[in-house]
Amino acid sequence: MFEKLIKNKVYAYIFSFGVVFVFSVLALLLPATILPKSGVLLILQLAVVLVSVTSSRSATALAGILCALIYNYFFTYPLYSLHMFELEDIMNSIIFISVAILTSEFSIRYRKKSEALEQAEIRSNVLLSVSHDLRTPLASIIGSLSTFQEYKHKISEQEQHTLINSAIDESHRLHNYVENLLQLTRLKNNAFNWVFVRQSLWPVIKRLESRFSDQRLSIRKSAPLHAVNIQDALIEQAIYNIVDNALKYSPKEQQVVVEVESDQQFTRVQIKDKGPGIPPEKRLKIFDAFYSGRIGDAGEGGSGIGLSVAKGIVEAHGGRIAVVDGEIGCTIELLLPIGEENV
């Protein structure tokens, strides 16, 4: 959240002003016996460095200019004037501005390198994930269709239907995986055109119910629900990912319950399963991209994409998503800010 604010130019300038103000006050409060002019310059330089490593080039330049003016006005003779007569002060100011410019350039290059490394890591994780999560459903689809083509005259009609249904199920699984992968890429690159419409969440939940044929899914509503500002297709995808995950890990004989209700601040969606649950130390990690309990191609765990996509979509709507305490299994809660009217 902090990084997103800093990327906004207005917030970047406000942040720059705030840092310069705090460090300037610190420099002014310390007496000259403790903090000589060289110490003042170092404190002001530290302010510029802090802005440079977190903000833009223009905000850093602004911080550098402000610090230079503050040093001139409060710490050089004649005091409280922008005039400067001593050669030492003039040289200190020139060096200060030069170091501020160089620091800004180095910090910006460092951030670009870090972003490039992060993108490279994402691409690497995508390739690793794709290698497993595309291969598995594709192998199943190919196997089912190949068996159907080769033995369709030798197997019963019921077995033929089973093979076709298996291929269709795996095709849906593959489609959902690719869709999540695309959504994750768009979220990482901020490539969505967010258009929010105020509406009830209930039709979205009912559409979601029709996408699952699993009889274990139970959906409940506490009326009336408040309207929320959402992009319904994306919120549907976010909730679908969580429900799909819950059905996967919940025992075959146990229900997965989706409860929807509103209070004065939020419309709340809780997805409850009776699976093995999530240890407290992993409750934040499960929303990280590509985090999975699977080790390589072995072990249990998904691709680590679905919950990350859900988190990105919910937060883009100004909401929150988290694992909350429950009696048994896992309960994931989504909070979406309400509108103004009941629907």
One Martini backbone bead per residue (centre of mass of N, CA, C, O) as a GRO file, in nm:
protein
  343
    1MET     BB    1   0.058   0.062  -0.021
    2PHE     BB    2   0.297   0.259   0.006
    3GLU     BB    3   0.403   0.225  -0.284
    4LYS     BB    4   0.148   0.332  -0.427
    5LEU     BB    5   0.156   0.617  -0.305
    6ILE     BB    6   0.444   0.701  -0.404
    7LYS     BB    7   0.370   0.680  -0.715
    8ASN     BB    8   0.220   0.919  -0.646
    9LYS     BB    9   0.298   1.242  -0.690
   10VAL     BB   10   0.159   1.380  -0.456
   11TYR     BB   11   0.262   1.183  -0.232
   12ALA     BB   12   0.562   1.222  -0.295
   13TYR     BB   13   0.571   1.524  -0.214
   14ILE     BB   14   0.463   1.494   0.070
   15PHE     BB   15   0.685   1.305   0.165
   16SER     BB   16   0.918   1.499   0.110
   17PHE     BB   17   0.829   1.722   0.302
   18GLY     BB   18   0.814   1.550   0.561
   19VAL     BB   19   1.112   1.462   0.576
   20VAL     BB   20   1.240   1.741   0.574
   21PHE     BB   21   1.100   1.848   0.824
   22VAL     BB   22   1.198   1.644   1.036
   23PHE     BB   23   1.511   1.683   0.987
   24SER     BB   24   1.514   1.989   1.033
   25VAL     BB   25   1.413   1.991   1.322
   26LEU     BB   26   1.643   1.820   1.430
   27ALA     BB   27   1.871   2.018   1.352
   28LEU     BB   28   1.753   2.267   1.517
   29LEU     BB   29   1.745   2.130   1.810
   30LEU     BB   30   2.037   2.092   1.787
   31PRO     BB   31   2.313   2.199   1.907
   32ALA     BB   32   2.623   2.311   1.799
   33THR     BB   33   2.794   2.137   2.003
   34ILE     BB   34   2.672   1.866   1.874
   35LEU     BB   35   2.595   2.013   1.581
   36PRO     BB   36   2.755   2.077   1.326
   37LYS     BB   37   2.753   2.158   1.001
   38SER     BB   38   2.828   1.871   0.906
   39GLY     BB   39   2.589   1.737   1.054
   40VAL     BB   40   2.364   1.884   0.910
   41LEU     BB   41   2.431   1.780   0.627
   42LEU     BB   42   2.389   1.479   0.697
   43ILE     BB   43   2.094   1.496   0.779
   44LEU     BB   44   1.993   1.617   0.509
   45GLN     BB   45   2.108   1.388   0.336
   46LEU     BB   46   1.933   1.165   0.462
   47ALA     BB   47   1.667   1.276   0.358
   48VAL     BB   48   1.734   1.242   0.058
   49VAL     BB   49   1.786   0.939   0.064
   50LEU     BB   50   1.505   0.852   0.162
   51VAL     BB   51   1.355   0.965  -0.083
   52SER     BB   52   1.518   0.819  -0.315
   53VAL     BB   53   1.440   0.510  -0.219
   54THR     BB   54   1.099   0.582  -0.242
   55SER     BB   55   1.107   0.782  -0.488
   56SER     BB   56   1.130   1.020  -0.712
   57ARG     BB   57   1.320   1.236  -0.887
   58SER     BB   58   1.154   1.496  -0.832
   59ALA     BB   59   1.127   1.457  -0.523
   60THR     BB   60   1.434   1.457  -0.472
   61ALA     BB   61   1.494   1.735  -0.587
   62LEU     BB   62   1.314   1.884  -0.390
   63ALA     BB   63   1.463   1.793  -0.133
   64GLY     BB   64   1.739   1.914  -0.208
   65ILE     BB   65   1.651   2.210  -0.231
   66LEU     BB   66   1.529   2.244   0.050
   67CYS     BB   67   1.786   2.170   0.211
   68ALA     BB   68   1.964   2.393   0.094
   69LEU     BB   69   1.785   2.631   0.193
   70ILE     BB   70   1.789   2.559   0.493
   71TYR     BB   71   2.091   2.577   0.532
   72ASN     BB   72   2.115   2.872   0.440
   73TYR     BB   73   1.903   3.008   0.638
   74PHE     BB   74   1.990   2.859   0.934
   75PHE     BB   75   2.337   2.794   0.902
   76THR     BB   76   2.423   3.061   0.759
   77TYR     BB   77   2.604   3.344   0.689
   78PRO     BB   78   2.350   3.511   0.720
   79LEU     BB   79   2.096   3.469   0.905
   80TYR     BB   80   1.794   3.453   0.761
   81SER     BB   81   1.928   3.408   0.470
   82LEU     BB   82   2.016   3.362   0.115
   83HIS     BB   83   2.284   3.443   0.176
   84MET     BB   84   2.645   3.389   0.078
   85PHE     BB   85   3.000   3.435   0.185
   86GLU     BB   86   3.126   3.175   0.255
   87LEU     BB   87   3.318   2.942   0.101
   88GLU     BB   88   3.243   2.690   0.266
   89ASP     BB   89   2.935   2.710   0.223
   90ILE     BB   90   2.936   2.701  -0.083
   91MET     BB   91   3.077   2.425  -0.110
   92ASN     BB   92   2.877   2.262   0.061
   93SER     BB   93   2.632   2.313  -0.125
   94ILE     BB   94   2.745   2.195  -0.385
   95ILE     BB   95   2.802   1.912  -0.272
   96PHE     BB   96   2.520   1.850  -0.174
   97ILE     BB   97   2.377   1.863  -0.452
   98SER     BB   98   2.553   1.653  -0.594
   99VAL     BB   99   2.489   1.416  -0.402
  100ALA     BB  100   2.185   1.422  -0.443
  101ILE     BB  101   2.188   1.353  -0.746
  102LEU     BB  102   2.351   1.089  -0.729
  103THR     BB  103   2.165   0.943  -0.532
  104SER     BB  104   1.917   0.944  -0.711
  105GLU     BB  105   2.034   0.783  -0.948
  106PHE     BB  106   2.120   0.529  -0.791
  107SER     BB  107   1.839   0.462  -0.673
  108ILE     BB  108   1.686   0.431  -0.940
  109ARG     BB  109   1.865   0.206  -1.054
  110TYR     BB  110   1.816   0.009  -0.824
  111ARG     BB  111   1.508  -0.015  -0.858
  112LYS     BB  112   1.515  -0.120  -1.149
  113LYS     BB  113   1.676  -0.374  -1.088
  114SER     BB  114   1.477  -0.490  -0.881
  115GLU     BB  115   1.234  -0.506  -1.076
  116ALA     BB  116   1.372  -0.690  -1.281
  117LEU     BB  117   1.418  -0.925  -1.083
  118GLU     BB  118   1.122  -0.966  -1.010
  119GLN     BB  119   1.025  -1.030  -1.298
  120ALA     BB  120   1.215  -1.273  -1.337
  121GLU     BB  121   1.094  -1.437  -1.102
  122ILE     BB  122   0.809  -1.451  -1.212
  123ARG     BB  123   0.879  -1.594  -1.477
  124SER     BB  124   1.004  -1.841  -1.343
  125ASN     BB  125   0.749  -1.924  -1.182
  126VAL     BB  126   0.566  -1.956  -1.424
  127LEU     BB  127   0.725  -2.183  -1.562
  128LEU     BB  128   0.707  -2.383  -1.325
  129SER     BB  129   0.400  -2.388  -1.310
  130VAL     BB  130   0.333  -2.462  -1.602
  131SER     BB  131   0.486  -2.736  -1.615
  132HIS     BB  132   0.259  -2.861  -1.426
  133ASP     BB  133  -0.042  -2.723  -1.468
  134LEU     BB  134  -0.052  -2.805  -1.778
  135ARG     BB  135   0.036  -3.100  -1.798
  136THR     BB  136  -0.178  -3.252  -1.633
  137PRO     BB  137  -0.445  -3.185  -1.793
  138LEU     BB  138  -0.335  -3.256  -2.072
  139ALA     BB  139  -0.277  -3.554  -2.017
  140SER     BB  140  -0.572  -3.625  -1.949
  141ILE     BB  141  -0.702  -3.537  -2.214
  142ILE     BB  142  -0.535  -3.712  -2.403
  143GLY     BB  143  -0.599  -3.982  -2.270
  144SER     BB  144  -0.909  -3.979  -2.299
  145LEU     BB  145  -0.927  -3.929  -2.612
  146SER     BB  146  -0.750  -4.164  -2.702
  147THR     BB  147  -0.921  -4.386  -2.578
  148PHE     BB  148  -1.182  -4.316  -2.726
  149GLN     BB  149  -1.075  -4.346  -3.019
  150GLU     BB  150  -0.960  -4.648  -2.991
  151TYR     BB  151  -1.222  -4.780  -2.794
  152LYS     BB  152  -1.526  -4.702  -2.871
  153HIS     BB  153  -1.608  -5.004  -2.984
  154LYS     BB  154  -1.525  -5.157  -2.685
  155ILE     BB  155  -1.693  -4.964  -2.513
  156SER     BB  156  -1.908  -4.832  -2.326
  157GLU     BB  157  -2.116  -4.567  -2.302
  158GLN     BB  158  -2.042  -4.495  -2.010
  159GLU     BB  159  -1.733  -4.482  -2.061
  160GLN     BB  160  -1.744  -4.262  -2.272
  161HIS     BB  161  -1.866  -4.045  -2.089
  162THR     BB  162  -1.637  -4.047  -1.883
  163LEU     BB  163  -1.413  -3.953  -2.073
  164ILE     BB  164  -1.545  -3.688  -2.167
  165ASN     BB  165  -1.589  -3.563  -1.885
  166SER     BB  166  -1.293  -3.561  -1.807
  167ALA     BB  167  -1.200  -3.371  -2.035
  168ILE     BB  168  -1.385  -3.136  -1.955
  169ASP     BB  169  -1.286  -3.092  -1.667
  170GLU     BB  170  -0.987  -3.039  -1.749
  171SER     BB  171  -1.053  -2.796  -1.929
  172HIS     BB  172  -1.162  -2.617  -1.703
  173ARG     BB  173  -0.908  -2.623  -1.534
  174LEU     BB  174  -0.726  -2.498  -1.752
  175HIS     BB  175  -0.885  -2.236  -1.790
  176ASN     BB  176  -0.861  -2.135  -1.496
  177TYR     BB  177  -0.555  -2.122  -1.488
  178VAL     BB  178  -0.511  -1.924  -1.724
  179GLU     BB  179  -0.686  -1.697  -1.609
  180ASN     BB  180  -0.514  -1.653  -1.352
  181LEU     BB  181  -0.251  -1.589  -1.497
  182LEU     BB  182  -0.356  -1.335  -1.639
  183GLN     BB  183  -0.448  -1.181  -1.387
  184LEU     BB  184  -0.174  -1.170  -1.249
  185THR     BB  185  -0.028  -1.012  -1.471
  186ARG     BB  186  -0.215  -0.763  -1.459
  187LEU     BB  187  -0.171  -0.693  -1.163
  188LYS     BB  188   0.144  -0.658  -1.176
  189ASN     BB  189   0.094  -0.434  -1.432
  190ASN     BB  190  -0.161  -0.259  -1.409
  191ALA     BB  191  -0.386  -0.358  -1.664
  192PHE     BB  192  -0.647  -0.248  -1.555
  193ASN     BB  193  -0.988  -0.141  -1.622
  194TRP     BB  194  -1.151   0.014  -1.376
  195VAL     BB  195  -1.507  -0.067  -1.347
  196PHE     BB  196  -1.750   0.044  -1.131
  197VAL     BB  197  -2.049  -0.108  -0.986
  198ARG     BB  198  -2.343  -0.064  -0.822
  199GLN     BB  199  -2.422  -0.362  -0.635
  200SER     BB  200  -2.514  -0.667  -0.580
  201LEU     BB  201  -2.366  -0.972  -0.468
  202TRP     BB  202  -2.574  -1.202  -0.513
  203PRO     BB  203  -2.565  -1.259  -0.825
  204VAL     BB  204  -2.270  -1.347  -0.813
  205ILE     BB  205  -2.311  -1.590  -0.626
  206LYS     BB  206  -2.516  -1.740  -0.810
  207ARG     BB  207  -2.327  -1.775  -1.048
  208LEU     BB  208  -2.120  -1.935  -0.891
  209GLU     BB  209  -2.303  -2.178  -0.824
  210SER     BB  210  -2.338  -2.267  -1.134
  211ARG     BB  211  -2.022  -2.356  -1.165
  212PHE     BB  212  -2.108  -2.577  -0.960
  213SER     BB  213  -2.173  -2.939  -0.912
  214ASP     BB  214  -2.130  -2.944  -0.613
  215GLN     BB  215  -2.322  -3.051  -0.335
  216ARG     BB  216  -2.144  -2.920  -0.096
  217LEU     BB  217  -2.250  -2.648  -0.173
  218SER     BB  218  -2.330  -2.365   0.047
  219ILE     BB  219  -2.565  -2.087   0.035
  220ARG     BB  220  -2.580  -1.779   0.230
  221LYS     BB  221  -2.819  -1.521   0.345
  222SER     BB  222  -2.822  -1.193   0.501
  223ALA     BB  223  -3.079  -0.996   0.519
  224PRO     BB  224  -2.984  -0.723   0.392
  225LEU     BB  225  -2.796  -0.612   0.129
  226HIS     BB  226  -2.543  -0.419   0.035
  227ALA     BB  227  -2.400  -0.221  -0.171
  228VAL     BB  228  -2.136  -0.245  -0.421
  229ASN     BB  229  -1.825  -0.159  -0.563
  230ILE     BB  230  -1.791  -0.340  -0.872
  231GLN     BB  231  -1.631  -0.596  -1.066
  232ASP     BB  232  -1.799  -0.874  -1.110
  233ALA     BB  233  -1.609  -1.072  -1.264
  234LEU     BB  234  -1.371  -1.048  -1.060
  235ILE     BB  235  -1.516  -1.122  -0.799
  236GLU     BB  236  -1.602  -1.397  -0.898
  237GLN     BB  237  -1.314  -1.505  -0.934
  238ALA     BB  238  -1.219  -1.473  -0.643
  239ILE     BB  239  -1.435  -1.659  -0.512
  240TYR     BB  240  -1.389  -1.906  -0.684
  241ASN     BB  241  -1.099  -1.967  -0.591
  242ILE     BB  242  -1.178  -2.025  -0.293
  243VAL     BB  243  -1.393  -2.244  -0.337
  244ASP     BB  244  -1.218  -2.438  -0.498
  245ASN     BB  245  -1.016  -2.479  -0.270
  246ALA     BB  246  -1.216  -2.585  -0.056
  247LEU     BB  247  -1.318  -2.835  -0.218
  248LYS     BB  248  -1.037  -2.970  -0.243
  249TYR     BB  249  -0.980  -2.988   0.095
  250SER     BB  250  -1.242  -3.103   0.153
  251PRO     BB  251  -1.424  -3.338   0.247
  252LYS     BB  252  -1.650  -3.527   0.068
  253GLU     BB  253  -1.881  -3.515   0.317
  254GLN     BB  254  -1.833  -3.202   0.329
  255GLN     BB  255  -1.914  -2.883   0.357
  256VAL     BB  256  -1.930  -2.572   0.175
  257VAL     BB  257  -1.954  -2.243   0.307
  258VAL     BB  258  -2.143  -1.950   0.199
  259GLU     BB  259  -2.137  -1.632   0.358
  260VAL     BB  260  -2.369  -1.346   0.345
  261GLU     BB  261  -2.313  -1.008   0.470
  262SER     BB  262  -2.412  -0.702   0.647
  263ASP     BB  263  -2.302  -0.393   0.755
  264GLN     BB  264  -2.208  -0.059   0.801
  265GLN     BB  265  -1.928  -0.118   0.616
  266PHE     BB  266  -1.971  -0.426   0.512
  267THR     BB  267  -1.939  -0.688   0.290
  268ARG     BB  268  -1.955  -1.031   0.383
  269VAL     BB  269  -1.738  -1.312   0.299
  270GLN     BB  270  -1.764  -1.663   0.387
  271ILE     BB  271  -1.535  -1.942   0.359
  272LYS     BB  272  -1.617  -2.277   0.461
  273ASP     BB  273  -1.424  -2.546   0.582
  274LYS     BB  274  -1.319  -2.910   0.674
  275GLY     BB  275  -1.028  -2.917   0.671
  276PRO     BB  276  -0.695  -2.890   0.789
  277GLY     BB  277  -0.610  -2.617   0.758
  278ILE     BB  278  -0.417  -2.323   0.879
  279PRO     BB  279  -0.146  -2.219   0.993
  280PRO     BB  280  -0.061  -1.921   1.133
  281GLU     BB  281   0.226  -1.894   0.975
  282LYS     BB  282   0.054  -1.924   0.676
  283ARG     BB  283  -0.181  -1.700   0.641
  284LEU     BB  284  -0.010  -1.498   0.456
  285LYS     BB  285   0.140  -1.678   0.238
  286ILE     BB  286  -0.109  -1.787   0.064
  287PHE     BB  287  -0.120  -1.490  -0.096
  288ASP     BB  288   0.122  -1.556  -0.243
  289ALA     BB  289   0.286  -1.585  -0.519
  290PHE     BB  290   0.348  -1.929  -0.563
  291TYR     BB  291   0.243  -2.041  -0.309
  292SER     BB  292   0.321  -2.381  -0.194
  293GLY     BB  293   0.306  -2.715  -0.069
  294ARG     BB  294   0.456  -2.788  -0.306
  295ILE     BB  295   0.727  -3.004  -0.426
  296GLY     BB  296   0.737  -2.948  -0.716
  297ASP     BB  297   0.565  -3.243  -0.833
  298ALA     BB  298   0.512  -3.284  -0.531
  299GLY     BB  299   0.255  -3.306  -0.345
  300GLU     BB  300   0.062  -3.080  -0.202
  301GLY     BB  301  -0.085  -2.837  -0.402
  302GLY     BB  302  -0.091  -2.570  -0.585
  303SER     BB  303   0.018  -2.295  -0.778
  304GLY     BB  304  -0.021  -2.008  -0.623
  305ILE     BB  305  -0.258  -1.812  -0.764
  306GLY     BB  306  -0.559  -1.782  -0.675
  307LEU     BB  307  -0.520  -1.621  -0.399
  308SER     BB  308  -0.357  -1.388  -0.520
  309VAL     BB  309  -0.579  -1.288  -0.708
  310ALA     BB  310  -0.793  -1.240  -0.494
  311LYS     BB  311  -0.635  -1.027  -0.335
  312GLY     BB  312  -0.594  -0.820  -0.564
  313ILE     BB  313  -0.894  -0.770  -0.624
  314VAL     BB  314  -0.995  -0.686  -0.344
  315GLU     BB  315  -0.792  -0.448  -0.299
  316ALA     BB  316  -0.888  -0.289  -0.557
  317HIS     BB  317  -1.179  -0.253  -0.394
  318GLY     BB  318  -1.095  -0.181  -0.084
  319GLY     BB  319  -1.041  -0.448   0.050
  320ARG     BB  320  -1.038  -0.764   0.237
  321ILE     BB  321  -0.819  -1.053   0.311
  322ALA     BB  322  -0.860  -1.351   0.525
  323VAL     BB  323  -0.772  -1.557   0.780
  324VAL     BB  324  -0.994  -1.701   1.011
  325ASP     BB  325  -1.128  -1.803   1.286
  326GLY     BB  326  -1.226  -2.144   1.361
  327GLU     BB  327  -1.338  -2.446   1.462
  328ILE     BB  328  -1.293  -2.568   1.163
  329GLY     BB  329  -1.063  -2.552   0.946
  330CYS     BB  330  -1.135  -2.302   0.694
  331THR     BB  331  -1.154  -1.932   0.698
  332ILE     BB  332  -1.248  -1.701   0.448
  333GLU     BB  333  -1.238  -1.340   0.432
  334LEU     BB  334  -1.445  -1.088   0.282
  335LEU     BB  335  -1.413  -0.726   0.239
  336LEU     BB  336  -1.663  -0.488   0.130
  337PRO     BB  337  -1.750  -0.191   0.060
  338ILE     BB  338  -2.020  -0.010   0.091
  339GLY     BB  339  -2.290   0.148   0.009
  340GLU     BB  340  -2.607   0.329   0.042
  341GLU     BB  341  -2.798   0.088  -0.049
  342ASN     BB  342  -3.041  -0.129  -0.044
  343VAL     BB  343  -3.102  -0.471  -0.226
   0.00000   0.00000   0.00000
